[in-house]
Short mmCIF file of C-alpha atoms and ligand atoms in Angstrom, two decimals:
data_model
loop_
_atom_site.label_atom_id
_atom_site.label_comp_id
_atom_site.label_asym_id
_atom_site.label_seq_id
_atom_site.Cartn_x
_atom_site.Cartn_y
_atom_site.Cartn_z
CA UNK A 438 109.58 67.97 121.01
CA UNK A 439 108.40 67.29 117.47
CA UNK A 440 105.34 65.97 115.72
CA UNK A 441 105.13 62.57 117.01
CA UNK A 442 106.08 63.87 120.55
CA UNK A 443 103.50 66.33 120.82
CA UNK A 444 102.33 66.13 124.92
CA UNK A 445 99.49 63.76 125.03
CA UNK A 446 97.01 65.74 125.67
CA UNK A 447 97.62 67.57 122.44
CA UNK A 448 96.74 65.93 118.72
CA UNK A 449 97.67 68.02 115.61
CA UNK A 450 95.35 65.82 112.86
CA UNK A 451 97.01 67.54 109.43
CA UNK A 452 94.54 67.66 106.60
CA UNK A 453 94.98 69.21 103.21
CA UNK A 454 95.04 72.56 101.19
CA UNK A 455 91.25 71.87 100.85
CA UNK A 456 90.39 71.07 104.70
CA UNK A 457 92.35 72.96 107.14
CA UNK A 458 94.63 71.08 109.82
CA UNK A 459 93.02 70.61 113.18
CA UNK A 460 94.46 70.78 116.51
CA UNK A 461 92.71 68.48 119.57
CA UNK A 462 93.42 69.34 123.14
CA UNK A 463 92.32 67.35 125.96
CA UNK A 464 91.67 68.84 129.44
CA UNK A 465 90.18 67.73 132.79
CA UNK A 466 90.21 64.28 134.01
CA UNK A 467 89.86 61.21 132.53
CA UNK A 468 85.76 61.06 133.86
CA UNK A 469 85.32 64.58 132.97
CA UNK A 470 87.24 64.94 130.09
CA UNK A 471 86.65 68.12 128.39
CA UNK A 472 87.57 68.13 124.20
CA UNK A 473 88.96 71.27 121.75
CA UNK A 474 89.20 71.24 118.70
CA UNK A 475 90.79 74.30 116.96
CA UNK A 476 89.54 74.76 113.07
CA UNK A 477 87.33 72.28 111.31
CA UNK A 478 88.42 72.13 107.75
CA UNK A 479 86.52 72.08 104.63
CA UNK A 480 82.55 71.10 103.67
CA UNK A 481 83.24 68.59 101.50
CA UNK A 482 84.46 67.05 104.17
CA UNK A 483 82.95 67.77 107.17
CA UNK A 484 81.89 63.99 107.53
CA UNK A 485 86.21 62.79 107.78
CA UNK A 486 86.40 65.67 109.85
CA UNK A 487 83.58 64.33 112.33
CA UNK A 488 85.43 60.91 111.37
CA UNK A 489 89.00 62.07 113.01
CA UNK A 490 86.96 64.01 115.83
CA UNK A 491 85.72 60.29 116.97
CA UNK A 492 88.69 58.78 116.20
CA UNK A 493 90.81 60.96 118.27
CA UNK A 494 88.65 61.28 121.25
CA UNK A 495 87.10 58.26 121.53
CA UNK A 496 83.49 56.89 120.16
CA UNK A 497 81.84 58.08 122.99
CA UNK A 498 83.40 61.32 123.88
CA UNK A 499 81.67 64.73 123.56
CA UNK A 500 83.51 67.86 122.26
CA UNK A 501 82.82 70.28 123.96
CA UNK A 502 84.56 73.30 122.33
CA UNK A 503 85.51 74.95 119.03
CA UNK A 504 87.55 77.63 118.27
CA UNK A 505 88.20 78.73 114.61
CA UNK A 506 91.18 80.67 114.05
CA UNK A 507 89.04 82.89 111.30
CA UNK A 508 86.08 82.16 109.48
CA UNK A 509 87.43 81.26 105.89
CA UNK A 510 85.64 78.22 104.42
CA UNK A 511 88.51 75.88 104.80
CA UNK A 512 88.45 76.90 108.47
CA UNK A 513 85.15 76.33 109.80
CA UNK A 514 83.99 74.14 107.27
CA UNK A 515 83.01 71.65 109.33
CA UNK A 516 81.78 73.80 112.34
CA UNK A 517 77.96 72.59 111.26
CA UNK A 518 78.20 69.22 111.18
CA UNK A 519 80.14 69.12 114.72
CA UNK A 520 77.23 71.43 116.01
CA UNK A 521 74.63 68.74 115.05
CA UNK A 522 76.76 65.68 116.08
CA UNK A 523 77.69 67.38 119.40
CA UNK A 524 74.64 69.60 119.96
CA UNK A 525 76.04 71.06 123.54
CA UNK A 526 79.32 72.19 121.91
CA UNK A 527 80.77 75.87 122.40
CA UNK A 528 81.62 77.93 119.30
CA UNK A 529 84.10 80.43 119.77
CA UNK A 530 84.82 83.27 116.53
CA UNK A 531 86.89 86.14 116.77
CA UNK A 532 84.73 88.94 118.05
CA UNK A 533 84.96 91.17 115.12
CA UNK A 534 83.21 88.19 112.60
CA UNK A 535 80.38 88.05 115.65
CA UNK A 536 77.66 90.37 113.42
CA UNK A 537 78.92 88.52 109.84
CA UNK A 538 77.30 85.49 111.00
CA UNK A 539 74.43 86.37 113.30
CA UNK A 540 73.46 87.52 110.02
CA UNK A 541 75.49 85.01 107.63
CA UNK A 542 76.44 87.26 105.60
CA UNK A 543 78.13 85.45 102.69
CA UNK A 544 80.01 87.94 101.21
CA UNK A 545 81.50 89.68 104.25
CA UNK A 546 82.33 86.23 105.40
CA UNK A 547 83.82 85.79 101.80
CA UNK A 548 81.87 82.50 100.97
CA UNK A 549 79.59 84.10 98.13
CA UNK A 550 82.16 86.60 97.68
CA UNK A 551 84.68 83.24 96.20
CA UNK A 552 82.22 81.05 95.24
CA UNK A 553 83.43 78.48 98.15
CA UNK A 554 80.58 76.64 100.05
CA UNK A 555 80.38 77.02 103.94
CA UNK A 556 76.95 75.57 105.91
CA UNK A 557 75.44 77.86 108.17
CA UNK A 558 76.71 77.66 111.82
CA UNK A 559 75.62 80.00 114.60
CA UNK A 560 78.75 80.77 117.56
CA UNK A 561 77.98 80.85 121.40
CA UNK A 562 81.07 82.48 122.28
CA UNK A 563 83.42 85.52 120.75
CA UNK A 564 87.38 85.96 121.59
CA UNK A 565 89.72 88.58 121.04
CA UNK A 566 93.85 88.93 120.71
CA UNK A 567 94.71 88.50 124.21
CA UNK A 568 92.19 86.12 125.34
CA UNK A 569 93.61 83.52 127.68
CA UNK A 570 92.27 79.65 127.05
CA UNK A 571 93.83 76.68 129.02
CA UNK A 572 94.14 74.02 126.44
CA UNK A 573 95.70 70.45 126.55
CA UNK A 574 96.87 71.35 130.14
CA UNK A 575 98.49 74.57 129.23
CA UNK A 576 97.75 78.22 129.06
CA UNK A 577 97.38 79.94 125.55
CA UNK A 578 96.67 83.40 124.99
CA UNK A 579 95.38 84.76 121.59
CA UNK A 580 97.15 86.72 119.31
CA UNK A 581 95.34 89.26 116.25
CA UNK A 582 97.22 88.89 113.19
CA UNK A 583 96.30 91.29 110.79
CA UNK A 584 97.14 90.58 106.98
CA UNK A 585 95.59 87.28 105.38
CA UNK A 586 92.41 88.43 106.98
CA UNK A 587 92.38 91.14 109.51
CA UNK A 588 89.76 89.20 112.11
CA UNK A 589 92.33 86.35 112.18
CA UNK A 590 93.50 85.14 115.27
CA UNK A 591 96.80 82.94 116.44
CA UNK A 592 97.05 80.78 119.48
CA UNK A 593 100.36 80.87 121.42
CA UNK A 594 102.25 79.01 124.31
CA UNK A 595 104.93 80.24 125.71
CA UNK A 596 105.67 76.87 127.70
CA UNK A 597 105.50 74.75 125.26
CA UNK A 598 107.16 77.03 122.93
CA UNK A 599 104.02 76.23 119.92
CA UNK A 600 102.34 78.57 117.67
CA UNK A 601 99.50 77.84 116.03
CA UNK A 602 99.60 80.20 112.65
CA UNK A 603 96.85 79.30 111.35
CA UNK A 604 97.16 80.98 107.01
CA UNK A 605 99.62 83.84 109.11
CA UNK A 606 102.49 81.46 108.24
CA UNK A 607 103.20 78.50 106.45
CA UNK A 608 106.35 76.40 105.98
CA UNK A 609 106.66 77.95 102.25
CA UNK A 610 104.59 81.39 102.50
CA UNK A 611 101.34 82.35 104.12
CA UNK A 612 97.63 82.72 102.36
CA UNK A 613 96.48 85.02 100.12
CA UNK A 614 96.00 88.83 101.59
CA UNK A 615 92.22 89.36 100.70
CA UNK A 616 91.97 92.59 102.25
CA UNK A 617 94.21 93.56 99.31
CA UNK A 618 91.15 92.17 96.80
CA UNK A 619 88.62 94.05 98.65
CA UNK A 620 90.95 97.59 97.79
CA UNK A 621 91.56 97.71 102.01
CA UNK A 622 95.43 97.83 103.63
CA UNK A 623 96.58 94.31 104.01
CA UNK A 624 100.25 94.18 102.75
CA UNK A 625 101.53 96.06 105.67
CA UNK A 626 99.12 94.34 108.19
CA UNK A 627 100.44 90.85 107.20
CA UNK A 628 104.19 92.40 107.53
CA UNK A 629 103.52 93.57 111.21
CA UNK A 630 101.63 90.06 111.58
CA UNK A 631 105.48 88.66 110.29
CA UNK A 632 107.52 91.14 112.78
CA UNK A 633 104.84 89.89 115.55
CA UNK A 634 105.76 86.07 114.76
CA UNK A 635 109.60 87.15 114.79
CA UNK A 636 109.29 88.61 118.50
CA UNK A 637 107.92 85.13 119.71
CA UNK A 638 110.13 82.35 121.50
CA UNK A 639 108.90 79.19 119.22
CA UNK A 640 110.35 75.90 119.11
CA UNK A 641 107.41 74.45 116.52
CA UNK A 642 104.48 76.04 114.46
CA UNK A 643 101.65 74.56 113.32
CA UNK A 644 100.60 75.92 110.28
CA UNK A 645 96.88 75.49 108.99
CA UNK A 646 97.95 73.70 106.23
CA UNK A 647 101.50 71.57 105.88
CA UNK A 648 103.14 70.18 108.51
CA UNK A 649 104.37 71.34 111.36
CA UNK A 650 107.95 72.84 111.50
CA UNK A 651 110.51 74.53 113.38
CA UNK A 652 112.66 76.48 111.44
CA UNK A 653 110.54 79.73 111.94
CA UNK A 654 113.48 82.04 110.45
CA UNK A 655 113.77 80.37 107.72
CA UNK A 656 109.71 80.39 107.06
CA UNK A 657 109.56 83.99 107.52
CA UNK A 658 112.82 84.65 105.51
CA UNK A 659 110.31 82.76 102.75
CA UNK A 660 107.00 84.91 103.77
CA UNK A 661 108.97 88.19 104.04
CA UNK A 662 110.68 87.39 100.44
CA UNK A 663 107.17 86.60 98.87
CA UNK A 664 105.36 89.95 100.31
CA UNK A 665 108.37 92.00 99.31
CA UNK A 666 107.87 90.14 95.94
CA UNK A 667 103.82 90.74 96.00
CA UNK A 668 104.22 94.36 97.58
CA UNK A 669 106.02 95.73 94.99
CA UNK A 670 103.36 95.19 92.19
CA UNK A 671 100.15 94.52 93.64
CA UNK A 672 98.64 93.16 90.05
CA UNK A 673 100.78 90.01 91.32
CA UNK A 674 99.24 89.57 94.04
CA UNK A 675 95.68 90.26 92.67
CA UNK A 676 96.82 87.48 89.89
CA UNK A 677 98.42 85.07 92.04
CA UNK A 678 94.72 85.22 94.52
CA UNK A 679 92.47 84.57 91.21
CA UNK A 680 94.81 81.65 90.61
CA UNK A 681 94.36 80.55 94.07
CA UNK A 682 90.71 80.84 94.12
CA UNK A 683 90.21 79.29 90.69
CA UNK A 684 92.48 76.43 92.41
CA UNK A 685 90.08 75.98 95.83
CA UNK A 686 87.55 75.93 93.04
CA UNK A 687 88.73 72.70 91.37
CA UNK A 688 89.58 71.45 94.86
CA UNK A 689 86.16 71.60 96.12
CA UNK A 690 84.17 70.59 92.72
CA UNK A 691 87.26 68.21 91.16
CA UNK A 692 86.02 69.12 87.22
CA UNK A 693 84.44 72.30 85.87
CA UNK A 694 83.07 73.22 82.98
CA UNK A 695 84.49 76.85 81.24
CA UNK A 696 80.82 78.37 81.11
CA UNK A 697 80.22 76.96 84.47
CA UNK A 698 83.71 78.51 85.85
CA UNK A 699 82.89 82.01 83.95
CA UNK A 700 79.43 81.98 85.58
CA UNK A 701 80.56 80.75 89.34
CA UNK A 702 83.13 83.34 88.53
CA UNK A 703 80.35 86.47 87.11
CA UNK A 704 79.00 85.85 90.56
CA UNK A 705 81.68 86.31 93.43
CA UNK A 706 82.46 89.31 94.43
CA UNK A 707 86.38 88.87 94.59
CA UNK A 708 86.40 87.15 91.40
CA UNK A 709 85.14 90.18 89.84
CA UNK A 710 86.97 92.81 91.93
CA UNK A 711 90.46 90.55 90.85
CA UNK A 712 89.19 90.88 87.07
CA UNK A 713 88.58 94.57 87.26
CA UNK A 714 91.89 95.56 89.28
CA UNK A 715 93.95 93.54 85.97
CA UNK A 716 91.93 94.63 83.17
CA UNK A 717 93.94 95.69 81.32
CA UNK A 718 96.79 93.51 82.24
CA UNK A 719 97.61 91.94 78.79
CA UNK A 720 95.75 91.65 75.93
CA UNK A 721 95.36 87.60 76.02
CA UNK A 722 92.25 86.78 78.05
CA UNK A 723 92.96 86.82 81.91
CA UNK A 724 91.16 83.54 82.52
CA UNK A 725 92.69 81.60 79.58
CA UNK A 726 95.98 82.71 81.20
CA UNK A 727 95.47 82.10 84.37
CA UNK A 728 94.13 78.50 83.22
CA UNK A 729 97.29 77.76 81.10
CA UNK A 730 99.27 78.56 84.30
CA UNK A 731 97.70 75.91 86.44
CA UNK A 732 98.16 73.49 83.36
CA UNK A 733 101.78 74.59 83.68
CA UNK A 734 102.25 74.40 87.12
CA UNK A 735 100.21 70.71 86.70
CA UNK A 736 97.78 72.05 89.53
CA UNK A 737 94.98 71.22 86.50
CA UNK A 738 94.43 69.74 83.20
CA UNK A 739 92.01 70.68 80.28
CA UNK A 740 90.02 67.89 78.42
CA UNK A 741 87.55 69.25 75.71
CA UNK A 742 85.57 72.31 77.50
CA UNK A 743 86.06 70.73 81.13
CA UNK A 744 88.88 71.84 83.65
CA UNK A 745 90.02 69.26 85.84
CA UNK A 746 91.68 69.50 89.20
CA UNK A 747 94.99 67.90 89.24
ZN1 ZN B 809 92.32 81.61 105.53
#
């Protein structure tokens, strides 16, 4: 089995590092066709996301269900815009993000907290690890994976061999450990997460961003190098997140001015609890640094007083 030979009734739709990949299950008959989609990428585009949702199942189809792996911005991005289109739609969160958004709280759910944009969505349903869900014909059950954010959740299939990761593992690492930025455990939570992964028979992950792939040692041989690597000094990891989050920040607005950055910056949460943590790093200005890195690394360019994505 690879990409192309998915079974029908399952479509993995891969999007971006802005938008999330999506995964589209098909169940029931063809009359009564019931529709999945796990994770709805990014805002910005929530209307390619809706786009691909017709596509894949059809101009007239309903969707009847979505299930976000967690609740970051590039996950459930689009969660309000398939509410409105598909108004009879389940919504199904991990359980422990259930009183975040009741509320919307926009820090806990780390939207304020970075500076990213998320729409207000409400859930109808809440899952644990453990939870069972037949999807594309086949049974699932939920796995908690600690680490990149501790209410995250993986889908697994022992039949079909396929784990969804969702930012647990990638191809080339896994996503930032924000527990770490909020001064909570997360290193050793995303290791057990790792150890978890190793214990399971998989033939093919699909990752929540990149493509899917199927040489899981080799990915966690990667992951486990890059925690050892992040582990050992935790002002690289804290340095390597503001990098990242700076990044999703010229992702999602494409050009930014530096007083505009400083100020989005002055105002999230994480942003400033990164800033504090390497204070007294080096003596040349964090941001400047951090800025001449993605110039470096080509992931931006600097014209005048503007910062462009790249
Ligand atoms: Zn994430």
């Amino acid at each position: 089995m690879n990409q192309a030979n998915l079974p029908p009734s399952i479509k993995f739709i891969e999007r971006d590092w802005l938008s999330a990949n999506h995964i589209i299950f098909f169940d029931g008959s063809i009359n009564q066709q019931q529709t999945t989609i796990v994770d709805t990428g990014y805002k910005k585009h929530a209307d390619l996301t809706l786009a691909l949702v017709r596509q894949t199942c059809g101009q007239n189809a309903k969707l009847d269900r979505i299930i976000n792996t967690h609740l970051h911005s590039d996950h459930c991005g689009g969660n309000a815009t398939l509410q409105r289109e598909y108004p009879r739609v389940q919504t199904w969160i991990p359980a422990e993000c259930a009183a975040a958004v009741a509320k919307w709280d926009s820090d806990w759910l780390t939207y304020a907290a970075t500076g990213q944009q998320c729409d207000r969505f409400a859930f109808t349903h809440t899952y644990a690890g453990g939870a069972g869900f037949v999807l594309g014909g086949y049974d699932w059950q939920t796995i908690a994976a600690p680490g990149h954010d501790h209410t995250m959740q993986l889908l697994y299939c022992s039949q079909l061999r396929v784990l969804i990761s969702a930012d647990a593992l990638w191809e080339n690492g896994f996503g930032i450990t924000f527990p770490e930025l909020n001064n909570q455990s997360g290193f050793a939570e995303q290791a057990q997460t790792l150890d978890m992964i190793d214990q399971l028979d998989i033939e093919w992950v699909i990752p929540g961003h990149g493509p899917m792939f199927s040489d899981v040692k080799a990915a966690l041989l990667r992951a486990r190098s890059k925690l050892d690597y992040l582990r050992q000094d935790p002002a690289r990891h804290h340095y390597l997140a503001l990098k990242v989050l700076i990044k999703f920040l010229l992702l999602d607005q494409e050009q930014i001015t530096f007083a505009n950055l400083k100020e989005q910056i002055s105002r999230a949460k994480l942003f400033n609890q990164g800033f504090a943590a390497l204070s007294n790093a080096s003596s040349v200005p964090l941001l400047d640094q951090i800025v001449a890195d993605l110039v470096r690394s080509k992931a931006a360019t600097v014209s005048g007083n503007v910062l462009f994505n790249a």
